[in-house]
Short mmCIF file of C-alpha atoms and ligand atoms in Angstrom, two decimals:
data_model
loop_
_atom_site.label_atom_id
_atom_site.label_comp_id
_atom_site.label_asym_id
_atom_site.label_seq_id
_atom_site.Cartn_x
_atom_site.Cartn_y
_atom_site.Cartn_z
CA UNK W 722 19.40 35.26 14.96
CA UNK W 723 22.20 33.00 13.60
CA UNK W 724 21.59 31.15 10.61
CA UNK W 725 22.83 27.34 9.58
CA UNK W 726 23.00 25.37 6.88
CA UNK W 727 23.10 21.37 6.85
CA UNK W 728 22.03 18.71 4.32
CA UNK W 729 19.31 16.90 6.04
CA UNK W 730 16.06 14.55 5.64
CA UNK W 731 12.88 15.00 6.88
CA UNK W 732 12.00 11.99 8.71
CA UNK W 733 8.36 13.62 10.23
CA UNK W 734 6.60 16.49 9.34
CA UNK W 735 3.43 17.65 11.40
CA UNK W 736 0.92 20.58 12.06
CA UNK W 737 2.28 22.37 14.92
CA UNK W 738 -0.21 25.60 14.95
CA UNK W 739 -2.86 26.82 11.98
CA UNK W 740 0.22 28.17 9.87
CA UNK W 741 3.51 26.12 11.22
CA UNK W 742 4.32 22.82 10.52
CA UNK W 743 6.73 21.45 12.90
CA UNK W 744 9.22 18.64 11.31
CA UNK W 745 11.94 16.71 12.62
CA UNK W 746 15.40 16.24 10.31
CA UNK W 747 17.94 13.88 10.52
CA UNK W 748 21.36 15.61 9.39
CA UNK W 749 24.60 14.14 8.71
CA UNK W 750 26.67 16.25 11.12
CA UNK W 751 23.89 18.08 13.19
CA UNK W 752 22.07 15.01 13.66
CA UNK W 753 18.46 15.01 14.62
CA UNK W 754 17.10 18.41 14.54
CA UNK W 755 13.42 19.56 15.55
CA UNK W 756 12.38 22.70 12.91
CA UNK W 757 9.22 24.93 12.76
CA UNK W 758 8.56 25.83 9.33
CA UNK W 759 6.56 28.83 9.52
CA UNK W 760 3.31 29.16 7.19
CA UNK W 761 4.02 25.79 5.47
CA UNK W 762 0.77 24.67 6.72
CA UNK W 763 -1.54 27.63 5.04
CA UNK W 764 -1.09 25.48 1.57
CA UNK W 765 1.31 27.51 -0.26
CA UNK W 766 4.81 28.72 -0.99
CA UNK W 767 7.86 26.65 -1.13
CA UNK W 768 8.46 25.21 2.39
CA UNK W 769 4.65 23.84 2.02
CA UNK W 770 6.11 21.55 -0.83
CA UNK W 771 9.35 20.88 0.27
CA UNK W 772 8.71 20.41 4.49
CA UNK W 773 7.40 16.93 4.19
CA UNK W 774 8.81 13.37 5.09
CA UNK W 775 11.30 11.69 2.62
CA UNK W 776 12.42 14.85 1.05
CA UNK W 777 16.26 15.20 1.05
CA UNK W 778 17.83 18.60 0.66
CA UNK W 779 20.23 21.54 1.86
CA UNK W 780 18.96 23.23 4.32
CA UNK W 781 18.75 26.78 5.80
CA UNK W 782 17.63 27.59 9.43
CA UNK W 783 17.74 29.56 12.27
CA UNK W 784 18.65 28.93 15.71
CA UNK W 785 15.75 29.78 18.05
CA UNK W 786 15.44 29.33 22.01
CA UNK W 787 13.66 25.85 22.42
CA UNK W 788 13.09 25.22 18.69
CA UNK W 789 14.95 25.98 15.71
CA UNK W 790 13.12 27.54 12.40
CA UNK W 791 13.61 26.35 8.08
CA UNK W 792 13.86 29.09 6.17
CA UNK W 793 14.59 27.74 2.49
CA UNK W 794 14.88 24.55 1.75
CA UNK W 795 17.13 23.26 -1.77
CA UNK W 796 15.64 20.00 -2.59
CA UNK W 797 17.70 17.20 -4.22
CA UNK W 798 15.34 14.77 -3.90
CA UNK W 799 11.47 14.29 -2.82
CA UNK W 800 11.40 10.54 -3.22
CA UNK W 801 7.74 11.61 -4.52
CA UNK W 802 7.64 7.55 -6.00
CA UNK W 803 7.12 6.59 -2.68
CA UNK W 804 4.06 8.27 -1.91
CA UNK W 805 2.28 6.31 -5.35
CA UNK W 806 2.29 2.85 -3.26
CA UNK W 807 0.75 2.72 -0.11
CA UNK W 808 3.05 -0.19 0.94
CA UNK W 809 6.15 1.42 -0.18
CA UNK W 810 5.29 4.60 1.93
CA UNK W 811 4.82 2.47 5.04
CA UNK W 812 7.73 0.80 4.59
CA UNK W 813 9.84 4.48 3.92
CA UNK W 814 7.83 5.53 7.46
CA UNK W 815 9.20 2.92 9.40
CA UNK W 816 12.70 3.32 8.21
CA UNK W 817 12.18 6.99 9.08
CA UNK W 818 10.65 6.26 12.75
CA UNK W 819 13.04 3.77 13.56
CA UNK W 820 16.00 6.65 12.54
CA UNK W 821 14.23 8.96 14.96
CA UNK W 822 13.53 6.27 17.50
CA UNK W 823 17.05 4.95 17.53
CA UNK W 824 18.79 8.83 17.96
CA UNK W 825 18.99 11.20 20.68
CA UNK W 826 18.63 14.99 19.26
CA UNK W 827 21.74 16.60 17.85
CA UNK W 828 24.47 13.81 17.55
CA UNK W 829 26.28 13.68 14.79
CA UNK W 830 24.67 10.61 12.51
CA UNK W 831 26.64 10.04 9.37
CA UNK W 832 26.08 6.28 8.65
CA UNK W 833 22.73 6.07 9.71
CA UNK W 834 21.52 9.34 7.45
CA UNK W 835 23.50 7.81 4.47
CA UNK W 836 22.01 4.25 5.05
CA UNK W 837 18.62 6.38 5.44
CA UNK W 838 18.84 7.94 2.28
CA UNK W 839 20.05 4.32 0.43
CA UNK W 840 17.50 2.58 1.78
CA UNK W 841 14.84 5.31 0.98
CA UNK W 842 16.06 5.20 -3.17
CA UNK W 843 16.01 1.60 -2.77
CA UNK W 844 11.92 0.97 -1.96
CA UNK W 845 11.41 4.00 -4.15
CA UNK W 846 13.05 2.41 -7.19
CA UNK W 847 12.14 -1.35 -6.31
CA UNK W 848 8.42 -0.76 -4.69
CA UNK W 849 7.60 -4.88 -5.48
CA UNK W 850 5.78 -6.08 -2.00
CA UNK W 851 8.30 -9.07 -1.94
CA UNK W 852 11.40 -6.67 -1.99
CA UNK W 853 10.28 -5.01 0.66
CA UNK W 854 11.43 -7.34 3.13
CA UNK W 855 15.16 -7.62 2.23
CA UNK W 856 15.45 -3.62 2.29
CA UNK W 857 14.01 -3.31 5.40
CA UNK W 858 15.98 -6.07 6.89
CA UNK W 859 19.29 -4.47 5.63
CA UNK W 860 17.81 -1.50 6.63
CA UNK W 861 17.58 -2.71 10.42
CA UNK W 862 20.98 -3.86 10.43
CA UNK W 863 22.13 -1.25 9.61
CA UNK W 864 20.34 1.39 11.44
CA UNK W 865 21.27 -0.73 14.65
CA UNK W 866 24.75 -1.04 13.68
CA UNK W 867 25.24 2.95 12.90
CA UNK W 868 23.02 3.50 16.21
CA UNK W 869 25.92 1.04 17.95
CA UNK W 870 23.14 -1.44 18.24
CA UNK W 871 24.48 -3.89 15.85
CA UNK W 872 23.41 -7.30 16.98
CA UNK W 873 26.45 -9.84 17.29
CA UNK W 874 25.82 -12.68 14.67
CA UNK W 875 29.52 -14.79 15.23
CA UNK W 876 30.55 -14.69 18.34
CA UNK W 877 28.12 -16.00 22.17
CA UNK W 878 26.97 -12.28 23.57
CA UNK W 879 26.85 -14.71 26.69
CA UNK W 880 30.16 -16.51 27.20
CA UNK W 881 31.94 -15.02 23.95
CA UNK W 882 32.55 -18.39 22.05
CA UNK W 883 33.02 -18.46 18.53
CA UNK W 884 29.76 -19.75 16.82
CA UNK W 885 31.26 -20.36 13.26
CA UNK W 886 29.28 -21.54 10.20
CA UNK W 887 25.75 -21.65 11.28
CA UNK W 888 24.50 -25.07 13.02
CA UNK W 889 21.12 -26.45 11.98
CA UNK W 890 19.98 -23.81 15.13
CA UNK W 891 21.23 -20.88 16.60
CA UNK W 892 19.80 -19.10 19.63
CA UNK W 893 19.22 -15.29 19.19
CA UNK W 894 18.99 -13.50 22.21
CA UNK W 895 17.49 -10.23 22.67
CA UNK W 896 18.30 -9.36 25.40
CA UNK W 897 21.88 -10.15 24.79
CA UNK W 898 22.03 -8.34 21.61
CA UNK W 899 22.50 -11.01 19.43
CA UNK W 900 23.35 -14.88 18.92
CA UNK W 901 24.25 -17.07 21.93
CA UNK W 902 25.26 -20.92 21.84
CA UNK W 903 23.61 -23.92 22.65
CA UNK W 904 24.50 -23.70 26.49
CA UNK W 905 24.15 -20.47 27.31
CA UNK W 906 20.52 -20.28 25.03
CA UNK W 907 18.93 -22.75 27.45
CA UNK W 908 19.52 -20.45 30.17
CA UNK W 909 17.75 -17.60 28.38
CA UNK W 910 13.89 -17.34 28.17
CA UNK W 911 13.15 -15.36 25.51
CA UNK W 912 15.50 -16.86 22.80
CA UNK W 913 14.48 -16.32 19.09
CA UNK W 914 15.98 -19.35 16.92
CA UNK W 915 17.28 -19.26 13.86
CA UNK W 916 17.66 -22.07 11.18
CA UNK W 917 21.17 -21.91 9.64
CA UNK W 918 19.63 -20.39 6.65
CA UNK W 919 18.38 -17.47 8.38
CA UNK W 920 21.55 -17.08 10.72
CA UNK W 921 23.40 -17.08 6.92
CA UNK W 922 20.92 -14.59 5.69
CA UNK W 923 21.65 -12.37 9.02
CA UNK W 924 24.99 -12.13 8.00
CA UNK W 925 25.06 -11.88 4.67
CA UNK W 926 22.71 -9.05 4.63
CA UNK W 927 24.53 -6.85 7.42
CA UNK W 928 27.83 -7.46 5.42
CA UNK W 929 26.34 -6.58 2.01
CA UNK W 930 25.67 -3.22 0.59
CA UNK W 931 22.21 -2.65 -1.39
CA UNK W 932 23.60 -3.25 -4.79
CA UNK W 933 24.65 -6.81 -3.92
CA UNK W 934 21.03 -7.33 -2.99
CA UNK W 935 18.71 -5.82 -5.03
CA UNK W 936 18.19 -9.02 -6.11
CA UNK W 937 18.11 -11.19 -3.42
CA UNK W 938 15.16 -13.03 -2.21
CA UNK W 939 14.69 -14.94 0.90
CA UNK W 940 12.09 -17.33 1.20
CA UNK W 941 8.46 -17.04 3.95
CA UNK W 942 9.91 -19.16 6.60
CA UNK W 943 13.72 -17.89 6.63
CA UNK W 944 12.34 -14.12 6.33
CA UNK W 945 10.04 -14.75 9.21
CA UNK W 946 12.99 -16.12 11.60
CA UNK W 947 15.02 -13.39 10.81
CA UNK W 948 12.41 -10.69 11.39
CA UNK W 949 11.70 -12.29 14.84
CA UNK W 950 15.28 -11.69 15.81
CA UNK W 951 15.48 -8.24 14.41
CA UNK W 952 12.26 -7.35 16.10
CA UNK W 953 13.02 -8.77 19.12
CA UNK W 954 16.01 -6.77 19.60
CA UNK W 955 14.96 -3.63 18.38
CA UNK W 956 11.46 -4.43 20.67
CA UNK W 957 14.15 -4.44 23.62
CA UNK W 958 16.33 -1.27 23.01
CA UNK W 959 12.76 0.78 22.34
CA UNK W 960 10.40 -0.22 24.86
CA UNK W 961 7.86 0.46 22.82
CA UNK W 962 6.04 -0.36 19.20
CA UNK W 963 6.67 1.99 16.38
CA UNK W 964 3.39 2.89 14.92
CA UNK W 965 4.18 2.65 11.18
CA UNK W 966 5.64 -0.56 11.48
CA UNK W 967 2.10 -2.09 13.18
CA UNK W 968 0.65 -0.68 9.81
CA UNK W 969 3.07 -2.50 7.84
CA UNK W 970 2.44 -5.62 9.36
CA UNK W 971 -1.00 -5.31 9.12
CA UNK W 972 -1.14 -4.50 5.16
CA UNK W 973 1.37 -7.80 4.55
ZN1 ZN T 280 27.62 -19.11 25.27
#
């Protein structure tokens, strides 16, 4: 039985039998690893307390046939704040489904685990409902980006011209994987558009890191344009809604 240890966050954790609770980690080097954590479900002991989403840590396990097993679990951080606000905690969900959704099981997954983590202390320490949808936008970006997702915001995904500083409307095209210009966007059905102050705020917040915008508020309209983008693209490379974010929406 050979034993491993990897820092690691637990983006899911579920019953998996009486006693077990099955959870699924996302790991800097390992990547995305699917664990059993035997007896955490019987309400006691340490891996009860420390096997559940959000909680960052070192962890120990062992290599099994199909599925792997936690044995002892160092936590560094429960992010136990976001569990206080119910809007914070969906918001911390979806950043954790979209991780799983957007990796395939034991690839390596530096930036997105670190950009997991940031974005994680960021709706823990700033929970405010109009905060929310900054981080999660970042959040996206990023995600996509580490994922190699990252929508193109400066140059035509279609013909490859430069776009430059953002005209009065910019075509974003999902399919495409990110901005197209005016030509090449009547030619494409399903083109999102952007004002120029939501094709700014695109690029501003993939270029930024969270300090520069802890701050930063964008207003109803510009949000909503830049969500539509960010949705539609993500909407494309999934195939598929992502539960916790359909509870989000629902509670803003
Ligand atoms: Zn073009």
């Amino acid at each position: 039985m050979g034993l491993y240890k990897c820092e690691a966050v637990v983006l899911r954790a579920e019953p998996f039998s009486e006693a077990d609770r099955l959870a699924v980690l996302l790991s800097p080097e390992i990547g995305k690893v699917r664990a059993v954590a035997r007896g955490a479900q019987r309400g006691r002991g340490h891996l009860c307390a420390s096997v559940q989403p959000f909680v960052s840590g070192s962890f120990v396990l062992w290599q099994g046939r199909s599925l792997d097993g936690i044995t002892q679990v160092e936590v560094r951080t429960a992010h136990r704040g976001l569990s206080q606000n119910l809007e914070a905690m969906l918001a911390a969900s979806y950043c954790c489904d979209l991780s799983d959704a957007l990796t395939e099981e034991r690839q390596e997954a530096q930036a997105l685990h670190g950009a997991l983590l940031a974005a994680l202390g960021w709706i823990e320490a700033n929970p405010d409902p109009a905060a929310l949808p900054v981080a999660l936008r970042w959040f996206e970006l990023v995600a996509l980006a580490a994922s190699g997702f990252g929508p193109e915001l400066v140059q035509c995904t279609a013909c490859g011209s430069e776009l430059g500083e953002p005209a009065a409307r910019t075509g974003f095209s999902p399919q495409g994987g990110g901005v197209v210009c005016g030509d090449c966007a009547a030619e494409d059905e399903a083109v999102v558009w952007l004002s120029r102050n939501a094709l700014r705020g695109l690029r501003y917040v993939a270029a930024s890191p969270p300090a520069a915008l802890a701050g930063v508020r964008v207003g109803p309209r510009t949000m909503a344009e830049m969500r539509a983008a960010l949705d539609g693209l993500i909407g494309h490379i999934l195939q598929r809604p992502l539960k916790s974010r359909a509870l989000l929406d629902t509670l803003s």
